[in-house]
Short mmCIF file of C-alpha atoms in Angstrom, two decimals:
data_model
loop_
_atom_site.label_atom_id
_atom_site.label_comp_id
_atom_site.label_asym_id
_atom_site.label_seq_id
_atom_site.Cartn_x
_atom_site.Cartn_y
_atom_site.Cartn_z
CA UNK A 1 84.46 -10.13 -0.59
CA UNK A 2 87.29 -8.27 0.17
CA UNK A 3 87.23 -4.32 0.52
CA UNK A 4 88.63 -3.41 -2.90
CA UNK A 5 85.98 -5.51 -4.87
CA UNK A 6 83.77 -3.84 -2.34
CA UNK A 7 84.83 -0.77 -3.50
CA UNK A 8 84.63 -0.67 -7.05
CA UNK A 9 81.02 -2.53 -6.50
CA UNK A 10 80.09 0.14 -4.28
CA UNK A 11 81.41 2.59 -7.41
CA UNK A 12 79.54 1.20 -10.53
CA UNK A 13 76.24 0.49 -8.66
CA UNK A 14 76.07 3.99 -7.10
CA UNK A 15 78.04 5.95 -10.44
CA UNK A 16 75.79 4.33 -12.43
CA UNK A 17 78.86 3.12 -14.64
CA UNK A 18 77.49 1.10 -17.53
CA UNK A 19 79.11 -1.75 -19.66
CA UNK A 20 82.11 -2.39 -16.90
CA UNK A 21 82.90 -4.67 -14.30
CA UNK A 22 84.74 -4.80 -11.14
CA UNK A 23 87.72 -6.73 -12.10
CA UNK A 24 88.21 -4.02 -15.35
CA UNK A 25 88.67 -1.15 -13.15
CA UNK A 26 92.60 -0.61 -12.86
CA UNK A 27 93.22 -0.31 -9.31
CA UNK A 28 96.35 2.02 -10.17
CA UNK A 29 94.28 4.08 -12.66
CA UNK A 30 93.06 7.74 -11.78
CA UNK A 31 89.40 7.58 -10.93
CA UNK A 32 88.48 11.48 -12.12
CA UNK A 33 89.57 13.10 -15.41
CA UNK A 34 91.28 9.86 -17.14
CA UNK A 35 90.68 6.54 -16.19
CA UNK A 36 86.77 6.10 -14.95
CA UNK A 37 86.50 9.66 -15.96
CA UNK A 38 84.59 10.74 -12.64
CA UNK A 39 83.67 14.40 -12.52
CA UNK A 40 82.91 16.72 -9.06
CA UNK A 41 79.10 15.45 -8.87
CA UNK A 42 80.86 11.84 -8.48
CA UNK A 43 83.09 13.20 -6.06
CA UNK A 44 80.14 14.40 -3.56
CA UNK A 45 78.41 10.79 -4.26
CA UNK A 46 81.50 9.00 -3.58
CA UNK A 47 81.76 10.70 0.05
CA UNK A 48 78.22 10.46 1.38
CA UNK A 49 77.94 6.45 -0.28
CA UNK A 50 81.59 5.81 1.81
CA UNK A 51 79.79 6.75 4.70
CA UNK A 52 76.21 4.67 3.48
CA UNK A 53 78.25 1.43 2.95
CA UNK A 54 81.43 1.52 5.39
CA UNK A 55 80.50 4.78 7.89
CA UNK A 56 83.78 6.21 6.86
CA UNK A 57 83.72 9.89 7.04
CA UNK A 58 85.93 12.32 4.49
CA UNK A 59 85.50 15.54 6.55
CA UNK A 60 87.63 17.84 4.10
CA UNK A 61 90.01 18.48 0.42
CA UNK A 62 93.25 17.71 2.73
CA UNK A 63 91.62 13.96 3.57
CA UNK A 64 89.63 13.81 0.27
CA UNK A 65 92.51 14.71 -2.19
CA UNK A 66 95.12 11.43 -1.56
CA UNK A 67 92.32 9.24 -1.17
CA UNK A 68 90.20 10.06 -4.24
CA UNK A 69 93.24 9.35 -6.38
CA UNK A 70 93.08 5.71 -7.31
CA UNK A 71 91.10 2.95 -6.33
CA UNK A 72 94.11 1.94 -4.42
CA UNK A 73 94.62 4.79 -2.85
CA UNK A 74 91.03 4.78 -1.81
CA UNK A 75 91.25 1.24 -0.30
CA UNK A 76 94.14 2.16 1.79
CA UNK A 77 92.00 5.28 3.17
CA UNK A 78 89.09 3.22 4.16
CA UNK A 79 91.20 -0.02 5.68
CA UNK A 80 92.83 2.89 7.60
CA UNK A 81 89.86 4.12 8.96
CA UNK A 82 87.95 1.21 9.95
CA UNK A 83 91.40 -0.16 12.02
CA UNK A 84 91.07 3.05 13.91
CA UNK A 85 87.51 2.72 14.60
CA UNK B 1 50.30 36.74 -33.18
CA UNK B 2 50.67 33.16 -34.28
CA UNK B 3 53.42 30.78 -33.61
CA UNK B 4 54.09 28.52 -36.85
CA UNK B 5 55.41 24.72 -35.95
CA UNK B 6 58.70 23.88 -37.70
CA UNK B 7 59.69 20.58 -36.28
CA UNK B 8 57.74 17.66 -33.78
CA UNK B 9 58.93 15.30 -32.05
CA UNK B 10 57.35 13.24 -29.43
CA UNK B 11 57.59 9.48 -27.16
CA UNK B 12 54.74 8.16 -25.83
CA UNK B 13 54.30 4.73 -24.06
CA UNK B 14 52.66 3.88 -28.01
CA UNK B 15 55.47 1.88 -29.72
CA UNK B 16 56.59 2.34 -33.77
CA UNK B 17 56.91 6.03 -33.59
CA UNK B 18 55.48 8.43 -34.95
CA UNK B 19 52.43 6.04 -36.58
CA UNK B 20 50.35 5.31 -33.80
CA UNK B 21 49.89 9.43 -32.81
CA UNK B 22 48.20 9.62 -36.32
CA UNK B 23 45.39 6.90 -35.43
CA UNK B 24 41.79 7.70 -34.68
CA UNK B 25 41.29 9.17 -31.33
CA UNK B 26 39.05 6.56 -30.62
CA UNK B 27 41.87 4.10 -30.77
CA UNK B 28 43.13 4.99 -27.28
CA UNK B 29 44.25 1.62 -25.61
CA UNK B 30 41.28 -0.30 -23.69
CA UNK B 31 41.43 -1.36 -20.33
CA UNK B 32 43.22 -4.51 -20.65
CA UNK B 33 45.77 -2.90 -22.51
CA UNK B 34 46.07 -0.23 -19.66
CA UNK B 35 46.91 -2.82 -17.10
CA UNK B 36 49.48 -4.28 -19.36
CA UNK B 37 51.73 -1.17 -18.68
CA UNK B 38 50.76 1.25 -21.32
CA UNK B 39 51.22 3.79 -19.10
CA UNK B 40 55.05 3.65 -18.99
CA UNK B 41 57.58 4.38 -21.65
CA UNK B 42 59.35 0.90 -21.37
CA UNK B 43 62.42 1.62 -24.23
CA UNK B 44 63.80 5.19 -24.41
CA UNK B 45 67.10 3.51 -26.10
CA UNK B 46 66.34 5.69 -29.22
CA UNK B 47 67.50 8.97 -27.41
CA UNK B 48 71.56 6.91 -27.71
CA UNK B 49 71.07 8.17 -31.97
CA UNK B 50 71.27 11.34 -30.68
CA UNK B 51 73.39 11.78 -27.59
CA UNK B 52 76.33 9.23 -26.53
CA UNK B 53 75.83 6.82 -23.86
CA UNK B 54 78.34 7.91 -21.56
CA UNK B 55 76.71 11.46 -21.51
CA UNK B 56 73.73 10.05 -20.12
CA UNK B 57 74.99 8.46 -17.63
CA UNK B 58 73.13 10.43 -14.35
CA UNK B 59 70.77 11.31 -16.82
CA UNK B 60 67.06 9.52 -15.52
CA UNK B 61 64.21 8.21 -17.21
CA UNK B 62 62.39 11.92 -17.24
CA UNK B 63 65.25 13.48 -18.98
CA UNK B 64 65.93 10.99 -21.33
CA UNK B 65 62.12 11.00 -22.45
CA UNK B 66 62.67 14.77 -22.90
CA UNK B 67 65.96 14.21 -24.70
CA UNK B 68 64.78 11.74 -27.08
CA UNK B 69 61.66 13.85 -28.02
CA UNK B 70 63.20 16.95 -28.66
CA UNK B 71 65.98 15.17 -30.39
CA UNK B 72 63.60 14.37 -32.55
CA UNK B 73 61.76 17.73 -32.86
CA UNK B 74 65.37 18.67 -33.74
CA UNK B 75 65.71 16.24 -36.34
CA UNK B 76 62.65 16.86 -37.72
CA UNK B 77 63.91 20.56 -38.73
CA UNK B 78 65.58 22.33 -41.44
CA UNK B 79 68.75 23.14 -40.06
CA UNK B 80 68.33 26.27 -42.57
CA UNK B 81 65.08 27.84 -40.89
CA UNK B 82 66.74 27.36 -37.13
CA UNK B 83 70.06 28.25 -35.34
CA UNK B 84 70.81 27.35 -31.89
CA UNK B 85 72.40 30.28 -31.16
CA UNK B 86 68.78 32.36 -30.86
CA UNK B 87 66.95 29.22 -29.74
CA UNK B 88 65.09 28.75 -26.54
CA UNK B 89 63.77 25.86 -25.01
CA UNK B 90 60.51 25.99 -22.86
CA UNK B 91 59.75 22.66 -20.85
CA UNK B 92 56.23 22.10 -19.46
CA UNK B 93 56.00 19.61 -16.69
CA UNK B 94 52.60 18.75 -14.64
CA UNK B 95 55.01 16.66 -11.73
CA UNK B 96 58.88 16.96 -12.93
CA UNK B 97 61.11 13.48 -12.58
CA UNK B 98 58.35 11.89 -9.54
CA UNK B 99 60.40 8.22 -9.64
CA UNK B 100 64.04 10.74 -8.79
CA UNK B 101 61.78 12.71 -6.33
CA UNK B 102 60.52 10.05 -4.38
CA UNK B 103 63.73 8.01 -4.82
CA UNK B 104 65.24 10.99 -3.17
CA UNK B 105 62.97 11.66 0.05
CA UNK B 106 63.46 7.97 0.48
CA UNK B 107 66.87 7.85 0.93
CA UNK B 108 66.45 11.28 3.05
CA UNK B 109 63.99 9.31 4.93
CA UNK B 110 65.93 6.27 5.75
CA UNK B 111 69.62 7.88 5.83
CA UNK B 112 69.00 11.35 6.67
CA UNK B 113 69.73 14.43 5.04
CA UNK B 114 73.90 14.31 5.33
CA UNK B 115 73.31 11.21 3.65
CA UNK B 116 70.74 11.83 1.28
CA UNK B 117 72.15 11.24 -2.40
CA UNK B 118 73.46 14.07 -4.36
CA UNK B 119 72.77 12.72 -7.91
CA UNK B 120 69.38 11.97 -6.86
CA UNK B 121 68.86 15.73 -5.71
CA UNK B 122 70.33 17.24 -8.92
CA UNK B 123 67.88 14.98 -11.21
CA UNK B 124 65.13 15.33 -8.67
CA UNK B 125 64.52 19.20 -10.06
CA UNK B 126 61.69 20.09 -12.39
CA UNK B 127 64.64 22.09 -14.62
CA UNK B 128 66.66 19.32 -14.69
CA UNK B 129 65.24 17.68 -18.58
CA UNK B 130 65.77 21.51 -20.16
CA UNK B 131 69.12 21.83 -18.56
CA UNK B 132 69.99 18.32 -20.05
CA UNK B 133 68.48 19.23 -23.38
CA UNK B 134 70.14 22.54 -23.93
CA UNK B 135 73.29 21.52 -23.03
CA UNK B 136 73.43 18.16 -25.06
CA UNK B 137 71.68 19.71 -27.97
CA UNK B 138 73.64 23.04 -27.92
CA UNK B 139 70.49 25.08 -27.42
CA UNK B 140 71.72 28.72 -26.48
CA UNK B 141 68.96 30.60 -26.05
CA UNK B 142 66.99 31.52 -22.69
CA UNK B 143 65.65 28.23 -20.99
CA UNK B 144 62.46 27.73 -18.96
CA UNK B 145 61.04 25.51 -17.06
CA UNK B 146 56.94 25.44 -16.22
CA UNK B 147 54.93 23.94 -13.56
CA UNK B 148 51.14 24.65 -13.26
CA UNK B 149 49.68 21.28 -13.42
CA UNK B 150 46.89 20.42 -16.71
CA UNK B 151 48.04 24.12 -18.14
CA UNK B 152 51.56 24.04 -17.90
CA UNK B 153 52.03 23.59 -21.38
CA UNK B 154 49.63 26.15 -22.70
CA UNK B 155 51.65 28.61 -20.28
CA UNK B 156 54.70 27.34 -21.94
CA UNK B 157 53.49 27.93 -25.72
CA UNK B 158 52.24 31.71 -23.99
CA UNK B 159 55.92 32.22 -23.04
CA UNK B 160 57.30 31.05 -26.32
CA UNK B 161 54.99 33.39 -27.59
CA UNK B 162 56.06 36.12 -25.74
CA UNK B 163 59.80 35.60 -26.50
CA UNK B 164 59.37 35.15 -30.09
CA UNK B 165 57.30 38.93 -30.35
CA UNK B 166 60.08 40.21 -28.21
CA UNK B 167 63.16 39.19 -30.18
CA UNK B 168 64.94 37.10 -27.12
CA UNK B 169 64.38 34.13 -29.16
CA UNK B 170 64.33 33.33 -33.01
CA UNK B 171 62.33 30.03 -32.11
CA UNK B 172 61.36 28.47 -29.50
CA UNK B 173 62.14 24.72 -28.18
CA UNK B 174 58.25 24.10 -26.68
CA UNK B 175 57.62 20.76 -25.18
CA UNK B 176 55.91 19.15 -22.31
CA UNK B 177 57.29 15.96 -20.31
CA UNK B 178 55.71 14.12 -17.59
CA UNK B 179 56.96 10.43 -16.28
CA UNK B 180 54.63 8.14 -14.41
CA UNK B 181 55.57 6.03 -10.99
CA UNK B 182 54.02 3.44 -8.89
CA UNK B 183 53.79 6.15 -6.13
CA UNK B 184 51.56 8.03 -8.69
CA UNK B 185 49.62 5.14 -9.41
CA UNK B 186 48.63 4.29 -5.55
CA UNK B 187 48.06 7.64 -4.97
CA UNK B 188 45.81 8.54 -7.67
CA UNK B 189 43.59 5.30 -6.85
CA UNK B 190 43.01 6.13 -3.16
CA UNK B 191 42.40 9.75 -4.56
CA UNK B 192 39.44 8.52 -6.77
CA UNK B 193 37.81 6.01 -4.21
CA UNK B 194 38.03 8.89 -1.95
CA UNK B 195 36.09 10.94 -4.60
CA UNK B 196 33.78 8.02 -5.32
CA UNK B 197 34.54 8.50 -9.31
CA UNK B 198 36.38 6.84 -12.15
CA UNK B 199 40.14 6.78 -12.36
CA UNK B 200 41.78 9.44 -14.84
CA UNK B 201 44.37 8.33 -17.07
CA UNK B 202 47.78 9.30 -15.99
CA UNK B 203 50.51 8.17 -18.09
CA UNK B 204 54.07 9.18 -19.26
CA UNK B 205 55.33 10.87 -22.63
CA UNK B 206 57.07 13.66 -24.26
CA UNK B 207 56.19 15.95 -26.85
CA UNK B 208 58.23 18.73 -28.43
CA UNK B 209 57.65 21.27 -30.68
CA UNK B 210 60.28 23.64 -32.78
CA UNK B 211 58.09 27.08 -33.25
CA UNK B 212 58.72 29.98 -35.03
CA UNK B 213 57.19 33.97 -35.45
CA UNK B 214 53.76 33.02 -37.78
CA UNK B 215 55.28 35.05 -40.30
CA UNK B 216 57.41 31.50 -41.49
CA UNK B 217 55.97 29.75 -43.44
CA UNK B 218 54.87 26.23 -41.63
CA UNK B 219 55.12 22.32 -42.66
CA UNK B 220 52.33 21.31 -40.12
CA UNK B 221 50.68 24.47 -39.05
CA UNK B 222 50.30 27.20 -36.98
CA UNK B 223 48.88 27.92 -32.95
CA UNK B 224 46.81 30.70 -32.34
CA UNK B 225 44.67 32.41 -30.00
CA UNK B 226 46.57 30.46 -26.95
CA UNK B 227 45.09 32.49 -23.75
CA UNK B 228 44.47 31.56 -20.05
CA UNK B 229 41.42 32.76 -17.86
CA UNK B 230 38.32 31.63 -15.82
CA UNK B 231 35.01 30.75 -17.69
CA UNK B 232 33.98 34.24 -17.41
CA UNK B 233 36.86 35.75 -19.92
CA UNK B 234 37.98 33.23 -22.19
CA UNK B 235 36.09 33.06 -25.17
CA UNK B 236 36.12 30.23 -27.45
CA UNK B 237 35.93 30.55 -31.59
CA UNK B 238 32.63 28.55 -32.09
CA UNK B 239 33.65 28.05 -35.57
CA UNK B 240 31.32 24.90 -36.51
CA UNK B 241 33.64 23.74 -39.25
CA UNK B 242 36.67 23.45 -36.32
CA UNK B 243 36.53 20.77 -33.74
CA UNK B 244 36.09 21.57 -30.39
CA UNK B 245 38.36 19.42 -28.27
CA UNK B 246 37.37 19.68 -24.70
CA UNK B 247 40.19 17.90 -21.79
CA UNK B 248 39.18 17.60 -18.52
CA UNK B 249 42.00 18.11 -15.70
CA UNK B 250 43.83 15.42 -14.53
CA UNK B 251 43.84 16.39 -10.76
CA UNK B 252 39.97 18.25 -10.43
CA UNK B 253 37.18 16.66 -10.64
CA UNK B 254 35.01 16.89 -14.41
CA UNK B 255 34.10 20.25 -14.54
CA UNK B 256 30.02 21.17 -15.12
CA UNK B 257 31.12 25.06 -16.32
CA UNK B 258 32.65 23.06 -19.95
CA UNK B 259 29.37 23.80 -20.93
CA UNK B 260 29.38 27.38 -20.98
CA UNK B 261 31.65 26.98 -23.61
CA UNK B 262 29.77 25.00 -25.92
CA UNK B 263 26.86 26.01 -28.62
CA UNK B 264 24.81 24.62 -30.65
CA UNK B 265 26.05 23.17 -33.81
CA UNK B 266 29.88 23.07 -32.02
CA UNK B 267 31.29 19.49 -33.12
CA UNK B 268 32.92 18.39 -29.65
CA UNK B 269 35.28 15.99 -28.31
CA UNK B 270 35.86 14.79 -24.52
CA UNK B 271 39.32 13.26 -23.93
CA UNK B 272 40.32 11.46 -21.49
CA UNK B 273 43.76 10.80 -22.39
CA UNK B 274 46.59 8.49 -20.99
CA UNK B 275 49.36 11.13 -21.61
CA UNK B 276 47.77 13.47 -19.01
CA UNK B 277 48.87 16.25 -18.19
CA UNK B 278 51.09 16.08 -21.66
CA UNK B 279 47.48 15.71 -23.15
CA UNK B 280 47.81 18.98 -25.22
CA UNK B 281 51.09 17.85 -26.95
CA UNK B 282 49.35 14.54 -27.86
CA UNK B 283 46.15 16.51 -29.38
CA UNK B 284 47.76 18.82 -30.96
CA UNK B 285 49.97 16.04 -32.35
CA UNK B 286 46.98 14.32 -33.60
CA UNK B 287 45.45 17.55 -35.02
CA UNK B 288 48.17 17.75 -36.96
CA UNK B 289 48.53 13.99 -38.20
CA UNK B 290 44.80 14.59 -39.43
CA UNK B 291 45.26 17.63 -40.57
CA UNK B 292 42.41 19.20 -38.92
CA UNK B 293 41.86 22.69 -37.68
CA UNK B 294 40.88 22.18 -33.30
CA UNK B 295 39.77 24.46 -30.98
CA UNK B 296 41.28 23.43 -27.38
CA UNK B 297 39.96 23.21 -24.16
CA UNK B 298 42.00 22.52 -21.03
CA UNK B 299 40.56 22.33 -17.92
CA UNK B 300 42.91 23.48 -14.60
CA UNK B 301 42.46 23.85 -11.37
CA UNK B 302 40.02 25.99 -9.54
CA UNK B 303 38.34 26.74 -12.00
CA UNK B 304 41.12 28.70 -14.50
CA UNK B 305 41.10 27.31 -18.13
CA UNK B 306 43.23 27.37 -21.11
CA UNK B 307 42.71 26.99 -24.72
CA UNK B 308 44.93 27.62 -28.06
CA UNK B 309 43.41 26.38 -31.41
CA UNK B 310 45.58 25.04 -34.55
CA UNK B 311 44.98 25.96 -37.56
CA UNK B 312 46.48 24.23 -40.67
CA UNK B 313 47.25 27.60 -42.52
#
């Protein structure tokens, strides 16, 4: 499976997002506010499950802002990651 | 001073609400029906007629069953006699969400605590099903959460009492919630081998009661003489004409001093009830169904008691 499917998996099993699958998430759409309408309490999953599933580690707002944007955005911040590792 | 009951609303693992809370006591389910999972609360859908599904999204199964029974408690009221604005809500819980809890300390356990989920945690508090509550009902008013075990939720109609004769609170959101898990299950099975004696009944359910000061008048009835104490100071009515319902605690062993509070001629009833330690809620759900005045005994632990008794006018 590649990483984005991973990723939006990893997202509705974890969010508990109901009634939605992986391949109706809009990669380009924002994942807090609009779009998936995550809130802060998502946020602080999202982090410590990124580090559960691929050990990738947001350590801070600078590193968490860009990434959290989309799930694109997201996918490019994890590939980058595990090529460094 | 008496507290008079303006609304009810309960779930219980019974199905066709509310009919089966208004059958003879001595319809509890047998033993096969026990194994067959009456202890759980398989369908809390209902609770979706009252708050949207996306609201409830984090919410767990020990919220929702306190969501959908004081939605219905809610429901049950005339929006003239309550506002929200000077209502408080009082939740009485003998173990809080157990199935979040343990979920929890297992993934503390087996991740560690930077990686221990968040959503988890937040759920895994006793306060969590009155903070849910109050904000997806509106509820304004001072909110409470209690914790003693089998008395829990006589504390909790004490409080309610308390706020009503002080003005904080124009009525009083008074409910008790308790969910049952597996983990329960084992537990209180080795607990009872241990102690050589039959099982309890622990089960899950939700019962929630809109009360007001006794000076409104009541559709159901009113609770009085609620009090907490060891054998030595709590006196019970004796009224021969009122039922004496005596419930053993769920976590101490049957206690020999219940019959320092019995005389002659009192007309007594043991339960041993599935909905333990929401026990009370369910009697005094029944009580009402029936329309019968009770005298209540609750049995704690070490050796503290409470009692309230409900009187139909």
């Amino acid at each position: 499976m590649e990483l984005k499917q991973k990723l939006k998996k990893m997202i509705i099993e974890e969010l508990q997002i109901e009634d939605i699958t992986p391949d109706a998430i809009d990669d380009e759409a924002p994942l807090f506010g609009e779009g998936l309408c995550l809130d802060s309490l998502d946020a602080v999953e999202l982090v410590v499950q990124l580090q559960v599933y691929f050990g990738v580690e947001i350590k801070n707002l600078e590193e968490g802002r860009p990434a959290l944007q989309s799930i694109n955005t997201l996918t490019e911040f994890v590939n980058a990651r595990l090529s460094a590792q | 001073m008496k507290l008079s009951i303006q609304g009810i609303g309960a779930v219980t693992p019974l199905d066709d609400y509310p009919a089966p809370l208004f059958r003879n006591l001595a319809d509890e389910p047998n033993e096969g029906q026990k194994s067959a999972g009456l202890y759980k609360v398989e369908d809390t859908s209902g609770v979706f007629d009252f708050v949207s599904k996306k609201k409830l999204r984090r919410v767990d199964h020990f919220s929702r069953l306190g969501l959908l029974a004081a939605g219905r408690a809610i429901e049950d009221t005339d929006p003239e006699i309550i506002s929200k604005q000077n209502m408080g809500i009082i939740v009485a819980t003998g173990f809080g969400a157990l199935e979040t809890t343990f979920g929890f300390l297992d993934s503390y356990i087996e991740k560690g605590d930077r990686l221990a989920s968040p959503t988890h945690f937040s759920n895994s508090v006793h306060n969590a099903a009155a903070a849910h509550i109050s904000i997806c009902y509106g509820i304004q008013g001072p909110n409470l959460t209690v914790s003693q075990f089998d008395l829990s939720f006589i504390c909790a109609l004490m409080t309610a009492q308390i706020w009503l004769y002080e003005r904080k609170a124009d009525a009083v959101l008074v409910g008790a919630c308790d969910a049952f898990c597996d983990v329960l299950g084992y537990c209180i099975n080795e607990f009872y081998k241990e102690k050589k004696c039959k099982s309890y009944g622990f089960g899950e359910s939700a019962f929630f009661f809109i009360v007001t000061r006794g000076d409104q008048k009541s559709r159901y009835g009113y609770i009085n003489d609620i009090s907490m104490g060891g054998p030595d100071n709590l006196d019970m009515l004796h009224d021969k004409d009122n039922l004496m319902i005596i419930s053993p605690s769920a976590v101490e062993p049957c206690c020999p001093d219940f019959s320092r509070f019995v005389k002659k001629n009192d007309q007594v009833v043991l339960i041993n009830q599935l909905s333990a330690p929401t026990d009370c809620g369910t009697t005094l759900f029944r009580a009402m169904g029936f329309g019968m005045n009770i005298q209540y005994l609750k049995q704690g632990k070490d050796g503290c008691y409470g009692r309230f008794n409900f009187v139909k006018q």
